[in-house]
Amino acid sequence: MEIENKKRKTRNHEVVALPQELIEKILLLLPLKSLVRFRCVSKQWFSMISDSHFTKSHFDLAPTTTNDMLIYFSPVNSVARCVDVEESIHRDYAVRIPVTYEHYALRVRGSCRGFILLLNCVNGTHFVMWNPTTGFHTRVSYPSGLSYPLWAGVGYDKSSDDYLVVAGWRDRFEKTSNLRHRWEFFSVRNHSWKEIETGDFHSNHLISCNSGVFCNGAIHWLAVRTVGDSARVVVAFGLEEKNLSIISLPDLQGGGTPTLNLFGGYLGICYTEWQTWRNELWVIKEYKVESSWTKLNIDFPDGFIPMCLTRGSECVGRKNIKELMKFSDKGMLLESRRTSCDIHTIMLMFARTLLTLPGQ
């Protein structure tokens, strides 16, 4: 009898709906992984969580926003694999690539705030900005009259709430002794290209990597001076000032290859020595006019290529192309797994966000 009375009270109990404003405030405090799942609760929740104001507020409220996702795919496949490096690297999931081309014609030119900049090498016609978390993608056509860009990158200008695609070309028909590099940037908000004034810069530096790294309001590329000591430097394009500047590299001993990346949210250099295959990590912790490099004391096995640092200072990278590995900051192997990667596989880090582009 007592159980029946309790059931009757439950059936007669009035369900009170929470105000929309309160639901939104609660959702803003949740991790992004939960929001991705909660978009499936109802059409109303999907609309609210996908709203540009909500996604921007959630991004701004996040305690840390770093490149915590590793994505890898073959240029000729329609599916990529994603790994959350903050969790076990044995867990991954599939995402569909918005564009696929034959003859390994898909390239990556950088990432920013969850968006990956893809390059279509077929006929040299356009870039693609893609958010793997939401599946959103849009095309960015090349400027009229210009051919395949030799280097590019994507970044976010906070002062104008705009994403910029920066690309560089070398005039095809000029003689090698008189190279002319042409730089332009595309404003997603204004949907237009504009040439960057470089002065004598174009004749003094040769960009040696084709993918830009966005950090501290600037896109960065490795370059070599074509005059004087032929030293390797970092070329930075400030998105707010719309100008180019130079950052000297740390004192790297011996012959080797530097690669540019983000490590723990800092602009960093991974330097691989040719003879021993030993790696060094250098980062800029204080980004200013005279930026200084700090060497990270992390032990890696020979042949291991670091790709990122987790919030717990663990290092994730790969070895022998197919092997994905995670090490502690003391050099202890924590995890290792085999992947389907080959020499054509594209790998990069990106941040998982629900952000949209201006005007979308």
XYZ file of C-alpha atoms in Angstrom:
360
model
C 0.000 0.000 0.000
C 2.837 2.371 0.893
C 4.637 1.645 -2.404
C 1.475 2.385 -4.388
C 1.097 5.764 -2.628
C 4.694 6.681 -3.534
C 4.090 5.777 -7.181
C 0.900 7.863 -7.186
C 2.778 10.865 -5.771
C 5.495 10.492 -8.433
C 2.907 10.387 -11.229
C 1.182 13.489 -9.881
C 4.427 15.366 -9.328
C 4.709 18.378 -11.619
C 7.862 18.514 -13.754
C 9.355 22.016 -13.679
C 11.306 23.068 -16.785
C 14.476 25.021 -16.161
C 14.723 28.476 -17.767
C 16.613 28.578 -21.048
C 19.125 31.057 -19.604
C 19.960 28.732 -16.716
C 20.399 25.719 -19.019
C 22.782 27.738 -21.171
C 24.846 28.824 -18.144
C 25.130 25.197 -16.993
C 26.174 23.979 -20.447
C 28.848 26.681 -20.699
C 30.601 25.105 -17.714
C 30.729 21.616 -19.220
C 33.744 20.144 -21.083
C 33.564 20.177 -24.859
C 33.380 16.394 -25.076
C 30.057 16.492 -23.191
C 28.701 19.283 -25.392
C 29.403 17.232 -28.526
C 27.226 14.441 -27.113
C 24.510 16.770 -25.772
C 23.896 18.224 -29.229
C 21.955 15.006 -29.857
C 19.526 15.563 -26.934
C 17.059 17.642 -28.963
C 16.833 20.083 -31.852
C 16.647 22.919 -29.339
C 19.866 21.865 -27.619
C 21.586 21.318 -30.958
C 20.628 24.831 -32.043
C 21.736 26.364 -28.746
C 25.091 24.551 -28.533
C 25.827 25.267 -32.212
C 25.049 28.983 -31.887
C 28.114 31.130 -32.655
C 27.705 33.263 -29.506
C 27.511 30.138 -27.333
C 30.536 28.454 -28.927
C 32.648 31.608 -28.622
C 31.629 32.066 -24.956
C 32.476 28.429 -24.211
C 35.855 28.797 -25.938
C 36.673 31.979 -23.982
C 35.651 30.399 -20.652
C 37.806 27.300 -21.139
C 40.720 27.265 -18.641
C 43.176 26.129 -21.321
C 42.748 25.767 -25.061
C 45.646 23.877 -26.605
C 46.155 21.563 -29.541
C 45.069 18.416 -27.698
C 43.918 16.377 -30.700
C 46.153 14.406 -33.063
C 44.681 13.752 -36.489
C 46.231 11.589 -39.195
C 45.037 10.506 -42.624
C 46.157 9.536 -46.090
C 45.618 12.190 -48.804
C 43.605 9.683 -50.861
C 41.310 8.370 -48.100
C 37.954 9.836 -47.101
C 38.316 9.026 -43.386
C 40.803 10.343 -40.805
C 41.573 9.073 -37.308
C 41.632 11.367 -34.255
C 43.416 10.743 -30.942
C 42.924 12.769 -27.746
C 46.507 12.980 -26.466
C 45.303 13.892 -22.957
C 43.809 10.390 -22.727
C 45.087 6.981 -23.810
C 46.548 7.036 -27.314
C 44.939 3.618 -27.891
C 41.541 5.317 -28.097
C 40.726 6.968 -31.386
C 37.703 7.725 -33.532
C 36.984 8.339 -37.198
C 36.024 11.620 -38.871
C 35.131 12.098 -42.504
C 37.429 14.314 -44.564
C 35.421 16.911 -46.527
C 37.542 16.593 -49.680
C 39.600 13.816 -51.232
C 41.719 13.905 -54.364
C 43.683 11.434 -56.397
C 47.469 11.282 -56.726
C 48.105 12.422 -53.144
C 47.000 15.964 -53.930
C 45.750 16.968 -50.464
C 48.065 18.965 -48.184
C 47.802 20.584 -44.744
C 49.015 24.136 -44.160
C 48.264 24.691 -40.471
C 45.553 24.860 -37.802
C 43.982 27.532 -35.604
C 41.256 27.412 -32.911
C 39.908 24.088 -34.165
C 40.114 24.828 -37.900
C 42.545 22.978 -40.180
C 43.730 24.630 -43.386
C 43.775 22.123 -46.251
C 45.275 22.765 -49.668
C 43.916 21.334 -52.908
C 46.875 20.688 -55.198
C 44.686 19.597 -58.133
C 44.696 22.433 -60.665
C 45.881 24.745 -57.849
C 42.500 26.369 -57.226
C 41.619 26.673 -53.547
C 42.149 26.105 -49.833
C 39.631 24.420 -47.520
C 39.020 25.509 -43.909
C 37.714 22.513 -41.953
C 36.603 21.964 -38.353
C 36.853 18.165 -37.776
C 34.803 18.399 -34.547
C 31.703 19.898 -36.203
C 32.339 18.743 -39.775
C 31.965 22.318 -41.068
C 34.149 23.271 -44.040
C 34.332 26.072 -46.577
C 36.438 26.867 -49.645
C 38.871 29.769 -50.001
C 39.812 30.410 -53.631
C 43.286 31.593 -54.597
C 43.737 35.227 -55.663
C 43.132 35.805 -59.346
C 46.186 35.271 -61.518
C 48.292 33.467 -58.911
C 49.378 29.846 -59.060
C 50.055 27.143 -56.461
C 51.244 28.762 -53.161
C 54.597 27.584 -51.838
C 53.745 28.274 -48.180
C 50.636 29.171 -46.222
C 49.097 29.311 -42.765
C 45.940 30.269 -40.897
C 45.497 32.436 -37.801
C 42.985 34.429 -35.766
C 43.031 38.229 -35.397
C 41.408 38.954 -32.033
C 41.219 42.709 -32.665
C 38.829 42.242 -35.603
C 37.376 38.809 -34.699
C 38.573 37.525 -38.066
C 40.422 34.504 -39.425
C 43.207 35.167 -41.924
C 44.670 32.762 -44.459
C 48.209 33.887 -45.316
C 49.907 32.534 -48.439
C 53.164 33.131 -50.272
C 54.155 32.652 -53.893
C 57.395 32.933 -55.850
C 57.068 34.421 -59.297
C 57.458 31.446 -61.610
C 59.084 33.148 -64.580
C 61.686 35.266 -62.793
C 65.323 34.225 -62.765
C 66.745 32.533 -59.691
C 69.151 35.432 -59.143
C 66.210 37.806 -58.762
C 63.582 35.902 -56.794
C 60.460 37.790 -55.871
C 58.253 36.429 -53.114
C 54.697 37.664 -53.028
C 52.674 37.530 -49.794
C 48.896 37.940 -49.500
C 46.293 37.376 -46.808
C 42.630 36.435 -47.096
C 40.095 37.895 -44.651
C 37.318 35.377 -43.915
C 35.109 38.170 -42.550
C 35.555 40.416 -45.605
C 35.948 37.521 -48.043
C 38.792 39.230 -49.908
C 42.543 38.951 -50.578
C 45.040 41.749 -49.950
C 48.744 41.946 -50.736
C 51.227 42.307 -47.859
C 53.860 45.011 -48.135
C 57.208 43.248 -47.642
C 59.769 45.856 -48.773
C 63.186 44.198 -49.171
C 62.113 41.235 -47.070
C 61.210 39.037 -50.048
C 64.745 39.055 -51.443
C 66.522 38.416 -48.115
C 64.709 35.330 -46.795
C 63.675 32.023 -48.347
C 60.842 30.169 -46.603
C 61.986 26.588 -45.968
C 58.740 25.064 -44.643
C 55.334 25.264 -46.288
C 53.049 24.982 -43.233
C 52.618 27.848 -40.765
C 52.307 27.564 -36.963
C 49.896 29.973 -35.254
C 50.897 31.213 -31.794
C 50.579 34.496 -29.850
C 48.710 36.319 -32.603
C 51.187 35.463 -35.362
C 51.795 32.756 -37.969
C 55.345 31.375 -38.074
C 57.465 29.643 -40.721
C 61.055 28.441 -40.770
C 63.252 30.324 -43.238
C 66.844 30.732 -44.406
C 68.583 34.044 -44.982
C 69.686 34.399 -48.583
C 72.261 37.085 -47.751
C 75.085 37.148 -45.227
C 75.509 34.092 -43.010
C 72.633 32.005 -44.515
C 71.376 31.396 -40.960
C 68.071 29.685 -40.263
C 65.449 31.935 -38.671
C 61.727 32.044 -37.948
C 59.596 34.398 -40.042
C 56.491 35.682 -38.225
C 53.448 37.449 -39.677
C 51.572 39.487 -37.048
C 47.861 39.281 -37.816
C 46.891 42.510 -36.067
C 49.771 44.631 -37.393
C 49.816 42.868 -40.806
C 53.625 42.891 -40.923
C 56.536 40.448 -41.118
C 59.279 40.078 -38.503
C 62.252 37.812 -37.755
C 62.941 35.591 -34.707
C 66.446 34.147 -34.359
C 66.793 30.441 -33.588
C 68.607 29.139 -30.485
C 72.240 28.056 -30.737
C 71.853 24.613 -32.301
C 75.076 22.606 -32.303
C 76.088 20.325 -35.173
C 74.260 19.527 -38.383
C 70.573 18.774 -38.126
C 67.025 19.585 -39.086
C 64.750 21.917 -37.097
C 60.969 21.610 -37.260
C 58.498 24.185 -35.977
C 55.548 23.219 -33.771
C 53.566 24.015 -30.622
C 54.702 22.361 -27.392
C 52.590 22.934 -24.300
C 51.021 25.992 -25.932
C 54.432 27.567 -26.646
C 56.091 28.129 -30.007
C 58.790 25.484 -30.184
C 61.587 23.982 -32.228
C 62.349 20.268 -32.395
C 65.934 19.895 -33.543
C 67.002 16.486 -34.893
C 70.734 15.808 -35.111
C 71.557 13.978 -38.356
C 74.186 11.513 -37.148
C 72.683 10.362 -33.834
C 68.975 11.084 -34.503
C 68.846 12.689 -31.059
C 66.221 15.398 -30.535
C 66.220 18.659 -28.605
C 63.149 20.726 -27.716
C 63.346 24.510 -27.448
C 60.380 26.810 -26.688
C 59.686 30.533 -26.325
C 57.950 31.007 -22.974
C 57.972 34.815 -23.060
C 56.910 36.062 -26.463
C 58.254 39.598 -26.886
C 60.405 41.752 -29.170
C 63.621 39.974 -28.141
C 62.225 36.491 -27.557
C 64.517 34.047 -25.756
C 64.513 30.270 -26.197
C 64.396 27.778 -23.322
C 65.638 24.224 -23.723
C 63.353 21.554 -22.263
C 65.169 18.778 -20.420
C 63.206 15.789 -21.686
C 64.825 12.486 -22.614
C 63.707 10.799 -25.837
C 64.851 7.580 -27.488
C 66.805 7.929 -30.713
C 64.553 8.295 -33.754
C 61.540 9.503 -31.758
C 59.925 12.630 -33.257
C 58.016 14.704 -30.648
C 54.733 16.232 -31.811
C 53.195 17.754 -28.676
C 53.284 18.043 -24.888
C 50.206 17.253 -22.811
C 49.027 19.313 -19.840
C 50.817 16.767 -17.648
C 54.120 17.387 -19.532
C 53.908 14.001 -21.260
C 55.314 13.912 -24.777
C 53.454 12.314 -27.688
C 55.136 11.597 -30.987
C 55.984 8.893 -33.457
C 58.831 6.605 -34.363
C 59.505 4.628 -37.549
C 56.456 6.217 -39.235
C 53.929 3.668 -37.971
C 54.511 3.725 -34.205
C 52.733 6.287 -32.008
C 54.278 6.693 -28.543
C 53.771 8.610 -25.288
C 56.616 9.323 -22.838
C 56.726 10.893 -19.382
C 58.816 14.027 -18.817
C 61.466 11.668 -17.363
C 61.713 9.684 -20.591
C 59.704 6.676 -19.393
C 57.596 4.961 -22.073
C 53.926 5.137 -21.028
C 52.120 3.892 -24.133
C 52.865 2.648 -27.617
C 50.648 1.579 -30.505
C 50.923 0.696 -34.172
C 49.046 2.778 -36.709
C 48.232 2.444 -40.394
C 50.508 5.382 -41.277
C 52.873 5.312 -44.245
C 55.222 7.827 -45.850
C 52.248 9.668 -47.394
C 50.281 10.003 -44.142
C 49.527 13.534 -42.964
C 49.768 14.134 -39.190
C 49.119 17.316 -37.223
C 47.736 18.653 -33.962
C 44.576 20.727 -33.609
C 42.305 22.016 -30.850
C 38.862 20.496 -30.447
C 36.301 23.339 -30.570
C 32.741 24.011 -31.727
C 33.662 27.429 -33.153
C 32.242 28.730 -36.416
C 33.666 31.252 -38.872
C 32.493 34.882 -39.068
C 29.355 35.134 -41.165
C 28.674 31.376 -41.068
